[in-house]
PDB file of C-alpha atoms in Angstrom:
ATOM      1  CA  VAL A   1      26.957  12.960 -12.635  1.00 84.00           C
ATOM      2  CA  ILE A   2      23.423  14.347 -12.259  1.00 86.00           C
ATOM      3  CA  ASN A   3      21.960  10.845 -11.891  1.00 88.00           C
ATOM      4  CA  ILE A   4      24.583   9.992  -9.269  1.00 88.00           C
ATOM      5  CA  LEU A   5      23.591  13.022  -7.195  1.00 85.00           C
ATOM      6  CA  LYS A   6      19.897  12.199  -7.614  1.00 85.00           C
ATOM      7  CA  ASN A   7      20.492   8.757  -6.113  1.00 82.00           C
ATOM      8  CA  LYS A   8      22.356  10.000  -3.026  1.00 83.00           C
ATOM      9  CA  SER A   9      21.104  11.531   0.200  1.00 81.00           C
ATOM     10  CA  LEU A  10      23.498  14.373   0.996  1.00 80.00           C
ATOM     11  CA  TYR A  11      23.730  16.146   4.345  1.00 79.00           C
ATOM     12  CA  SER A  12      26.123  18.966   3.489  1.00 81.00           C
ATOM     13  CA  GLY A  13      27.238  21.075   0.551  1.00 83.00           C
ATOM     14  CA  PHE A  14      30.398  20.356  -1.418  1.00 87.00           C
ATOM     15  CA  GLU A  15      32.395  21.279  -4.507  1.00 89.00           C
ATOM     16  CA  LEU A  16      33.156  18.566  -7.064  1.00 88.00           C
ATOM     17  CA  GLU A  17      36.288  18.932  -9.208  1.00 90.00           C
ATOM     18  CA  ILE A  18      37.004  16.358 -11.908  1.00 89.00           C
ATOM     19  CA  ILE A  19      40.531  15.888 -13.306  1.00 88.00           C
ATOM     20  CA  SER A  20      41.339  13.217 -15.899  1.00 85.00           C
ATOM     21  CA  ASP A  21      44.482  12.041 -17.695  1.00 83.00           C
ATOM     22  CA  PHE A  22      42.536  11.165 -20.842  1.00 78.00           C
ATOM     23  CA  MET A  23      39.616  12.454 -22.884  1.00 77.00           C
ATOM     24  CA  PRO A  24      36.115  10.971 -22.713  1.00 74.00           C
ATOM     25  CA  LYS A  25      34.877   8.658 -25.496  1.00 70.00           C
ATOM     26  CA  THR A  26      38.261   6.994 -25.995  1.00 69.00           C
ATOM     27  CA  GLY A  27      37.365   3.459 -24.845  1.00 70.00           C
ATOM     28  CA  LEU A  28      39.266   3.455 -21.551  1.00 79.00           C
ATOM     29  CA  GLY A  29      36.220   3.143 -19.301  1.00 82.00           C
ATOM     30  CA  GLY A  30      36.399   6.720 -18.070  1.00 84.00           C
ATOM     31  CA  SER A  31      32.682   7.091 -17.345  1.00 86.00           C
ATOM     32  CA  SER A  32      32.688   3.947 -15.172  1.00 89.00           C
ATOM     33  CA  ILE A  33      35.790   5.056 -13.287  1.00 90.00           C
ATOM     34  CA  LEU A  34      34.262   8.506 -12.750  1.00 91.00           C
ATOM     35  CA  SER A  35      31.013   7.005 -11.424  1.00 92.00           C
ATOM     36  CA  LEU A  36      32.887   4.865  -8.890  1.00 95.00           C
ATOM     37  CA  ALA A  37      35.142   7.714  -7.784  1.00 93.00           C
ATOM     38  CA  ILE A  38      32.228  10.114  -7.185  1.00 94.00           C
ATOM     39  CA  LEU A  39      30.188   7.482  -5.354  1.00 94.00           C
ATOM     40  CA  LYS A  40      33.163   6.662  -3.127  1.00 94.00           C
ATOM     41  CA  ALA A  41      33.813  10.345  -2.396  1.00 92.00           C
ATOM     42  CA  LEU A  42      30.160  10.895  -1.476  1.00 92.00           C
ATOM     43  CA  SER A  43      30.121   7.849   0.803  1.00 92.00           C
ATOM     44  CA  ILE A  44      33.171   9.254   2.638  1.00 90.00           C
ATOM     45  CA  LEU A  45      31.476  12.651   2.874  1.00 89.00           C
ATOM     46  CA  ASN A  46      28.459  10.947   4.482  1.00 89.00           C
ATOM     47  CA  ASN A  47      30.678   8.789   6.744  1.00 89.00           C
ATOM     48  CA  GLU A  48      29.233   5.640   5.149  1.00 91.00           C
ATOM     49  CA  GLU A  49      31.043   2.317   4.854  1.00 90.00           C
ATOM     50  CA  VAL A  50      30.228   0.847   1.438  1.00 92.00           C
ATOM     51  CA  GLU A  51      31.576  -2.545   0.370  1.00 93.00           C
ATOM     52  CA  ASP A  52      33.278  -2.743  -3.030  1.00 92.00           C
ATOM     53  CA  VAL A  53      30.633  -5.077  -4.469  1.00 92.00           C
ATOM     54  CA  ASN A  54      27.833  -2.701  -3.462  1.00 93.00           C
ATOM     55  CA  LEU A  55      29.742   0.221  -4.945  1.00 94.00           C
ATOM     56  CA  ILE A  56      30.028  -1.638  -8.259  1.00 93.00           C
ATOM     57  CA  ASN A  57      26.332  -2.509  -8.243  1.00 92.00           C
ATOM     58  CA  GLU A  58      25.345   1.080  -7.474  1.00 93.00           C
ATOM     59  CA  ALA A  59      27.564   2.498 -10.225  1.00 93.00           C
ATOM     60  CA  TYR A  60      26.221  -0.057 -12.713  1.00 91.00           C
ATOM     61  CA  LYS A  61      22.619   0.819 -11.863  1.00 92.00           C
ATOM     62  CA  ILE A  62      23.172   4.555 -12.222  1.00 91.00           C
ATOM     63  CA  GLU A  63      25.194   4.422 -15.442  1.00 88.00           C
ATOM     64  CA  ARG A  64      23.683   1.463 -17.285  1.00 87.00           C
ATOM     65  CA  LEU A  65      20.053   1.507 -16.104  1.00 86.00           C
ATOM     66  CA  ASP A  66      19.265   5.085 -15.006  1.00 88.00           C
ATOM     67  CA  SER A  67      21.456   6.878 -17.555  1.00 87.00           C
ATOM     68  CA  LYS A  68      20.842   4.184 -20.221  1.00 83.00           C
ATOM     69  CA  ILE A  69      24.513   4.004 -21.253  1.00 81.00           C
ATOM     70  CA  LYS A  70      24.968   0.542 -22.750  1.00 78.00           C
ATOM     71  CA  GLY A  71      27.902  -1.549 -21.544  1.00 79.00           C
ATOM     72  CA  GLY A  72      29.040  -4.293 -19.196  1.00 81.00           C
ATOM     73  CA  TRP A  73      30.458  -4.780 -15.708  1.00 85.00           C
ATOM     74  CA  GLN A  74      34.148  -5.156 -16.563  1.00 87.00           C
ATOM     75  CA  ASP A  75      35.234  -1.512 -16.263  1.00 89.00           C
ATOM     76  CA  TYR A  76      33.828  -1.177 -12.738  1.00 92.00           C
ATOM     77  CA  ILE A  77      35.472  -4.389 -11.560  1.00 93.00           C
ATOM     78  CA  SER A  78      38.887  -3.542 -13.004  1.00 92.00           C
ATOM     79  CA  SER A  79      38.745  -0.019 -11.560  1.00 92.00           C
ATOM     80  CA  ILE A  80      37.846  -1.179  -8.051  1.00 94.00           C
ATOM     81  CA  TYR A  81      40.288  -4.060  -7.713  1.00 93.00           C
ATOM     82  CA  GLY A  82      43.176  -3.154 -10.027  1.00 92.00           C
ATOM     83  CA  GLY A  83      45.884  -5.622 -11.006  1.00 93.00           C
ATOM     84  CA  PHE A  84      45.416  -8.730 -13.120  1.00 95.00           C
ATOM     85  CA  ASN A  85      42.166 -10.615 -12.644  1.00 94.00           C
ATOM     86  CA  TRP A  86      40.215 -13.456 -14.209  1.00 95.00           C
ATOM     87  CA  ILE A  87      36.598 -12.284 -14.156  1.00 93.00           C
ATOM     88  CA  ASP A  88      33.631 -14.608 -14.665  1.00 90.00           C
ATOM     89  CA  LEU A  89      30.596 -12.550 -15.670  1.00 86.00           C
ATOM     90  CA  TYR A  90      27.058 -13.871 -15.273  1.00 83.00           C
ATOM     91  CA  GLN A  91      23.704 -12.306 -16.078  1.00 77.00           C
ATOM     92  CA  SER A  92      23.405 -10.554 -12.704  1.00 76.00           C
ATOM     93  CA  ASP A  93      26.603 -11.460 -10.840  1.00 82.00           C
ATOM     94  CA  PHE A  94      30.351 -11.859 -11.230  1.00 86.00           C
ATOM     95  CA  ASN A  95      33.263 -13.749  -9.701  1.00 91.00           C
ATOM     96  CA  ILE A  96      36.853 -12.493  -9.470  1.00 92.00           C
ATOM     97  CA  ASN A  97      40.047 -14.537  -9.210  1.00 94.00           C
ATOM     98  CA  ARG A  98      43.324 -12.675  -8.774  1.00 94.00           C
ATOM     99  CA  LEU A  99      46.118 -13.652 -11.192  1.00 95.00           C
ATOM    100  CA  VAL A 100      49.595 -13.709  -9.709  1.00 92.00           C
ATOM    101  CA  LEU A 101      52.282 -12.774 -12.242  1.00 95.00           C
ATOM    102  CA  GLN A 102      56.006 -12.748 -11.674  1.00 95.00           C
ATOM    103  CA  LYS A 103      57.298  -9.186 -11.402  1.00 95.00           C
ATOM    104  CA  LYS A 104      59.609  -9.624 -14.402  1.00 96.00           C
ATOM    105  CA  VAL A 105      56.665 -10.857 -16.504  1.00 97.00           C
ATOM    106  CA  GLN A 106      54.587  -7.835 -15.515  1.00 96.00           C
ATOM    107  CA  LEU A 107      57.433  -5.446 -16.350  1.00 96.00           C
ATOM    108  CA  GLU A 108      58.092  -7.098 -19.719  1.00 97.00           C
ATOM    109  CA  LEU A 109      54.399  -6.999 -20.595  1.00 97.00           C
ATOM    110  CA  GLU A 110      54.240  -3.343 -19.606  1.00 96.00           C
ATOM    111  CA  ASN A 111      57.272  -2.634 -21.791  1.00 97.00           C
ATOM    112  CA  ASN A 112      55.871  -4.465 -24.829  1.00 98.00           C
ATOM    113  CA  LEU A 113      52.424  -2.864 -24.857  1.00 98.00           C
ATOM    114  CA  LEU A 114      51.838   0.390 -26.700  1.00 97.00           C
ATOM    115  CA  LEU A 115      48.736   2.581 -26.795  1.00 95.00           C
ATOM    116  CA  VAL A 116      47.944   4.340 -30.064  1.00 94.00           C
ATOM    117  CA  LYS A 117      45.511   7.196 -29.655  1.00 91.00           C
ATOM    118  CA  ILE A 118      43.422   7.458 -32.808  1.00 88.00           C
ATOM    119  CA  GLY A 119      40.815   9.964 -31.662  1.00 77.00           C
ATOM    120  CA  ARG A 120      37.432  10.227 -29.988  1.00 68.00           C
ATOM    121  CA  ARG A 121      34.688   7.852 -31.080  1.00 61.00           C
ATOM    122  CA  LYS A 122      30.975   8.361 -31.426  1.00 58.00           C
ATOM    123  CA  SER A 123      28.666   7.227 -28.649  1.00 55.00           C
ATOM    124  CA  SER A 124      29.510   3.690 -27.543  1.00 51.00           C
ATOM    125  CA  GLY A 125      25.774   3.134 -27.123  1.00 56.00           C
ATOM    126  CA  ILE A 126      25.287   3.282 -30.908  1.00 60.00           C
ATOM    127  CA  ILE A 127      28.002   0.675 -31.465  1.00 56.00           C
ATOM    128  CA  GLN A 128      26.639  -1.542 -28.679  1.00 59.00           C
ATOM    129  CA  SER A 129      23.115  -1.270 -30.107  1.00 63.00           C
ATOM    130  CA  LYS A 130      24.340  -2.465 -33.503  1.00 65.00           C
ATOM    131  CA  LYS A 131      26.076  -5.353 -31.752  1.00 59.00           C
ATOM    132  CA  ILE A 132      22.780  -6.387 -30.139  1.00 63.00           C
ATOM    133  CA  GLU A 133      20.953  -6.093 -33.484  1.00 72.00           C
ATOM    134  CA  ASP A 134      23.572  -8.306 -35.180  1.00 65.00           C
ATOM    135  CA  TYR A 135      23.204 -10.849 -32.381  1.00 62.00           C
ATOM    136  CA  LYS A 136      19.435 -11.026 -32.824  1.00 71.00           C
ATOM    137  CA  ARG A 137      19.807 -11.625 -36.573  1.00 72.00           C
ATOM    138  CA  ASP A 138      22.157 -14.593 -36.157  1.00 71.00           C
ATOM    139  CA  PRO A 139      22.381 -15.715 -32.506  1.00 76.00           C
ATOM    140  CA  LYS A 140      23.842 -19.179 -33.193  1.00 79.00           C
ATOM    141  CA  SER A 141      26.958 -17.926 -34.970  1.00 77.00           C
ATOM    142  CA  LYS A 142      27.414 -15.134 -32.413  1.00 76.00           C
ATOM    143  CA  ILE A 143      27.197 -17.600 -29.510  1.00 83.00           C
ATOM    144  CA  ASN A 144      29.735 -19.808 -31.276  1.00 88.00           C
ATOM    145  CA  ASN A 145      32.121 -16.858 -31.586  1.00 84.00           C
ATOM    146  CA  PHE A 146      31.570 -15.923 -27.928  1.00 85.00           C
ATOM    147  CA  LYS A 147      32.597 -19.464 -26.975  1.00 91.00           C
ATOM    148  CA  LYS A 148      35.730 -19.091 -29.094  1.00 92.00           C
ATOM    149  CA  ILE A 149      36.521 -15.799 -27.329  1.00 91.00           C
ATOM    150  CA  ARG A 150      36.152 -17.434 -23.896  1.00 91.00           C
ATOM    151  CA  ASN A 151      38.389 -20.354 -24.874  1.00 94.00           C
ATOM    152  CA  LEU A 152      40.911 -17.930 -26.305  1.00 95.00           C
ATOM    153  CA  SER A 153      40.815 -15.945 -23.047  1.00 95.00           C
ATOM    154  CA  LEU A 154      41.700 -19.111 -21.120  1.00 96.00           C
ATOM    155  CA  GLU A 155      44.717 -19.660 -23.379  1.00 97.00           C
ATOM    156  CA  MET A 156      45.819 -16.046 -22.977  1.00 97.00           C
ATOM    157  CA  LYS A 157      45.471 -16.278 -19.200  1.00 97.00           C
ATOM    158  CA  ASN A 158      47.662 -19.387 -19.101  1.00 97.00           C
ATOM    159  CA  PHE A 159      50.327 -17.779 -21.297  1.00 98.00           C
ATOM    160  CA  LEU A 160      50.343 -14.748 -18.988  1.00 96.00           C
ATOM    161  CA  ILE A 161      50.802 -16.869 -15.884  1.00 96.00           C
ATOM    162  CA  LYS A 162      53.583 -18.891 -17.532  1.00 97.00           C
ATOM    163  CA  GLY A 163      55.269 -15.737 -18.849  1.00 97.00           C
ATOM    164  CA  GLU A 164      54.988 -16.761 -22.520  1.00 98.00           C
ATOM    165  CA  LEU A 165      54.278 -13.243 -23.662  1.00 98.00           C
ATOM    166  CA  GLU A 166      55.040 -13.651 -27.358  1.00 97.00           C
ATOM    167  CA  LYS A 167      52.303 -16.285 -27.591  1.00 98.00           C
ATOM    168  CA  PHE A 168      50.035 -13.959 -25.597  1.00 98.00           C
ATOM    169  CA  GLY A 169      50.691 -11.159 -28.096  1.00 97.00           C
ATOM    170  CA  LYS A 170      49.892 -13.353 -31.090  1.00 97.00           C
ATOM    171  CA  LEU A 171      46.593 -14.388 -29.519  1.00 97.00           C
ATOM    172  CA  MET A 172      45.690 -10.701 -29.170  1.00 96.00           C
ATOM    173  CA  ASP A 173      45.593 -10.659 -32.974  1.00 96.00           C
ATOM    174  CA  PHE A 174      43.204 -13.626 -33.057  1.00 95.00           C
ATOM    175  CA  SER A 175      41.084 -12.005 -30.335  1.00 93.00           C
ATOM    176  CA  TRP A 176      40.715  -8.831 -32.401  1.00 92.00           C
ATOM    177  CA  LYS A 177      39.583 -10.874 -35.424  1.00 92.00           C
ATOM    178  CA  LEU A 178      36.925 -12.591 -33.300  1.00 90.00           C
ATOM    179  CA  LYS A 179      35.741  -9.247 -31.879  1.00 86.00           C
ATOM    180  CA  LYS A 180      35.191  -7.968 -35.426  1.00 88.00           C
ATOM    181  CA  LEU A 181      33.141 -11.076 -36.229  1.00 86.00           C
ATOM    182  CA  VAL A 182      30.998 -10.587 -33.124  1.00 82.00           C
ATOM    183  CA  ASN A 183      30.570  -6.875 -33.806  1.00 82.00           C
ATOM    184  CA  PRO A 184      31.565  -5.625 -37.286  1.00 82.00           C
ATOM    185  CA  SER A 185      30.683  -2.084 -36.141  1.00 81.00           C
ATOM    186  CA  SER A 186      33.684  -2.131 -33.779  1.00 82.00           C
ATOM    187  CA  THR A 187      36.022  -1.301 -36.654  1.00 86.00           C
ATOM    188  CA  ASN A 188      36.225   0.814 -39.820  1.00 89.00           C
ATOM    189  CA  LYS A 189      38.530   1.286 -42.820  1.00 91.00           C
ATOM    190  CA  LYS A 190      40.802   3.767 -41.038  1.00 90.00           C
ATOM    191  CA  LEU A 191      41.293   1.504 -38.022  1.00 91.00           C
ATOM    192  CA  ASN A 192      41.868  -1.573 -40.208  1.00 92.00           C
ATOM    193  CA  ARG A 193      44.492   0.319 -42.205  1.00 93.00           C
ATOM    194  CA  ILE A 194      46.362   1.475 -39.076  1.00 94.00           C
ATOM    195  CA  TYR A 195      46.296  -2.021 -37.574  1.00 95.00           C
ATOM    196  CA  LEU A 196      47.561  -3.629 -40.798  1.00 96.00           C
ATOM    197  CA  ASN A 197      50.437  -1.127 -40.963  1.00 96.00           C
ATOM    198  CA  ALA A 198      51.249  -1.818 -37.308  1.00 97.00           C
ATOM    199  CA  LYS A 199      51.520  -5.547 -38.000  1.00 97.00           C
ATOM    200  CA  LYS A 200      53.770  -4.863 -41.005  1.00 96.00           C
ATOM    201  CA  ASN A 201      56.029  -2.882 -38.648  1.00 96.00           C
ATOM    202  CA  GLY A 202      56.466  -5.564 -35.998  1.00 97.00           C
ATOM    203  CA  ALA A 203      53.278  -5.686 -33.926  1.00 98.00           C
ATOM    204  CA  LEU A 204      52.326  -9.275 -33.070  1.00 98.00           C
ATOM    205  CA  GLY A 205      48.751  -8.405 -32.179  1.00 97.00           C
ATOM    206  CA  GLY A 206      46.430  -5.795 -30.801  1.00 96.00           C
ATOM    207  CA  LYS A 207      42.839  -4.690 -30.334  1.00 92.00           C
ATOM    208  CA  ILE A 208      40.746  -1.569 -30.149  1.00 89.00           C
ATOM    209  CA  LEU A 209      39.757  -0.716 -26.588  1.00 87.00           C
ATOM    210  CA  GLY A 210      36.157  -0.131 -25.604  1.00 76.00           C
ATOM    211  CA  ALA A 211      33.272  -0.324 -28.058  1.00 61.00           C
ATOM    212  CA  GLY A 212      35.505   0.370 -31.050  1.00 61.00           C
ATOM    213  CA  GLN A 213      35.885   2.462 -34.229  1.00 63.00           C
ATOM    214  CA  SER A 214      38.215   4.976 -32.588  1.00 66.00           C
ATOM    215  CA  GLY A 215      39.743   5.810 -29.216  1.00 83.00           C
ATOM    216  CA  TYR A 216      42.826   3.786 -28.305  1.00 90.00           C
ATOM    217  CA  LEU A 217      44.385   0.880 -30.175  1.00 93.00           C
ATOM    218  CA  LEU A 218      46.401  -1.404 -27.892  1.00 95.00           C
ATOM    219  CA  LEU A 219      49.358  -3.110 -29.589  1.00 97.00           C
ATOM    220  CA  TYR A 220      51.711  -5.852 -28.461  1.00 98.00           C
ATOM    221  CA  ILE A 221      55.133  -5.178 -29.972  1.00 98.00           C
ATOM    222  CA  ASN A 222      58.610  -5.911 -28.665  1.00 97.00           C
ATOM    223  CA  SER A 223      60.080  -2.743 -27.175  1.00 95.00           C
ATOM    224  CA  LYS A 224      63.103  -2.852 -29.521  1.00 95.00           C
ATOM    225  CA  ASN A 225      60.761  -2.453 -32.528  1.00 96.00           C
ATOM    226  CA  GLN A 226      58.599   0.326 -31.138  1.00 97.00           C
ATOM    227  CA  SER A 227      60.618   3.327 -32.301  1.00 96.00           C
ATOM    228  CA  GLU A 228      60.502   2.158 -35.922  1.00 96.00           C
ATOM    229  CA  LEU A 229      56.774   1.425 -35.682  1.00 97.00           C
ATOM    230  CA  ILE A 230      56.033   4.865 -34.213  1.00 97.00           C
ATOM    231  CA  SER A 231      58.093   6.543 -36.915  1.00 96.00           C
ATOM    232  CA  ASN A 232      56.441   4.660 -39.789  1.00 96.00           C
ATOM    233  CA  LEU A 233      52.887   5.003 -38.499  1.00 96.00           C
ATOM    234  CA  SER A 234      53.397   8.727 -37.831  1.00 95.00           C
ATOM    235  CA  LYS A 235      54.475   9.277 -41.443  1.00 94.00           C
ATOM    236  CA  LYS A 236      51.158   7.935 -42.714  1.00 89.00           C
ATOM    237  CA  ASN A 237      48.983   9.267 -39.878  1.00 88.00           C
ATOM    238  CA  SER A 238      50.375  12.490 -38.444  1.00 86.00           C
ATOM    239  CA  ASN A 239      47.503  12.846 -35.954  1.00 90.00           C
ATOM    240  CA  LEU A 240      48.288   9.619 -34.099  1.00 93.00           C
ATOM    241  CA  GLU A 241      49.616   9.843 -30.544  1.00 92.00           C
ATOM    242  CA  PHE A 242      51.561   7.098 -28.744  1.00 96.00           C
ATOM    243  CA  GLU A 243      51.440   6.440 -25.020  1.00 93.00           C
ATOM    244  CA  ARG A 244      53.014   4.015 -22.562  1.00 92.00           C
ATOM    245  CA  ILE A 245      51.216   1.753 -20.088  1.00 91.00           C
ATOM    246  CA  ASN A 246      51.768   1.461 -16.341  1.00 92.00           C
ATOM    247  CA  PHE A 247      49.920  -1.261 -14.460  1.00 92.00           C
ATOM    248  CA  SER A 248      48.444  -0.618 -11.042  1.00 90.00           C
ATOM    249  CA  ASN A 249      47.727  -3.363  -8.528  1.00 89.00           C
ATOM    250  CA  ASP A 250      45.836  -1.039  -6.182  1.00 89.00           C
ATOM    251  CA  GLY A 251      42.571  -0.215  -7.921  1.00 90.00           C
ATOM    252  CA  LEU A 252      40.474   2.634  -6.507  1.00 92.00           C
ATOM    253  CA  ASN A 253      42.385   4.739  -3.963  1.00 91.00           C
ATOM    254  CA  TYR A 254      41.057   7.520  -1.748  1.00 88.00           C
ATOM    255  CA  TRP A 255      42.167   9.758   1.088  1.00 85.00           C
ATOM    256  CA  LYS A 256      40.839  12.602   3.220  1.00 82.00           C
ATOM    257  CA  ILE A 257      42.282  16.090   3.321  1.00 79.00           C
ATOM    258  CA  PHE A 258      39.900  17.456   5.968  1.00 65.00           C
TER     259      PHE A 258
END
């Protein structure tokens, strides 16, 4: 927040109040969302028209470069545009293609996804740094796994568009295995144990959100099996919390009250 204010020319005083539905350091991209929201609010306060792409670039610069918080572009893009998107990321640019899903497919997907709150993780920067170190030690195998992840993403996109959600859910499992190969630091014994128990109780697939180790585990499990899964996982891990998902097609919203 301090670096955001340092980068802005402000012409009047203001009070900034921050309200969030989830805790920081849980892998949901909260810091990126917060950066965008504050930058948008300040641009409105200054009567400035800022294009979405420029807002993303400014937030990235402040958080990733000035504040030295390691991470990518994806959280900013998803927060600005909302909905379902295919995002091509390049070294210094990105391209967005909107995915059009049938309403019944979106509702079924929403109903079959479950968030499992495990707890707060350590700094994502530490996990990302280990990922970079692993890459430098064996770049060829890492690049090969990145290619597998991209190809898998294409398959998952096609299953989404066609409404073949069970196949989509099973590929989430394969995606999580590839993520662990790319960055072994993204998981730990506790997370592996919870995920294995989830699969034994009906989950087709899942993945940890964000950098990993803790935060939120996203599971794909048919809604009719969710009550049993929640009951069985809670018996072994009483601190777990379970939350539903609601998709938004709007992205960043704002309004004036003055």
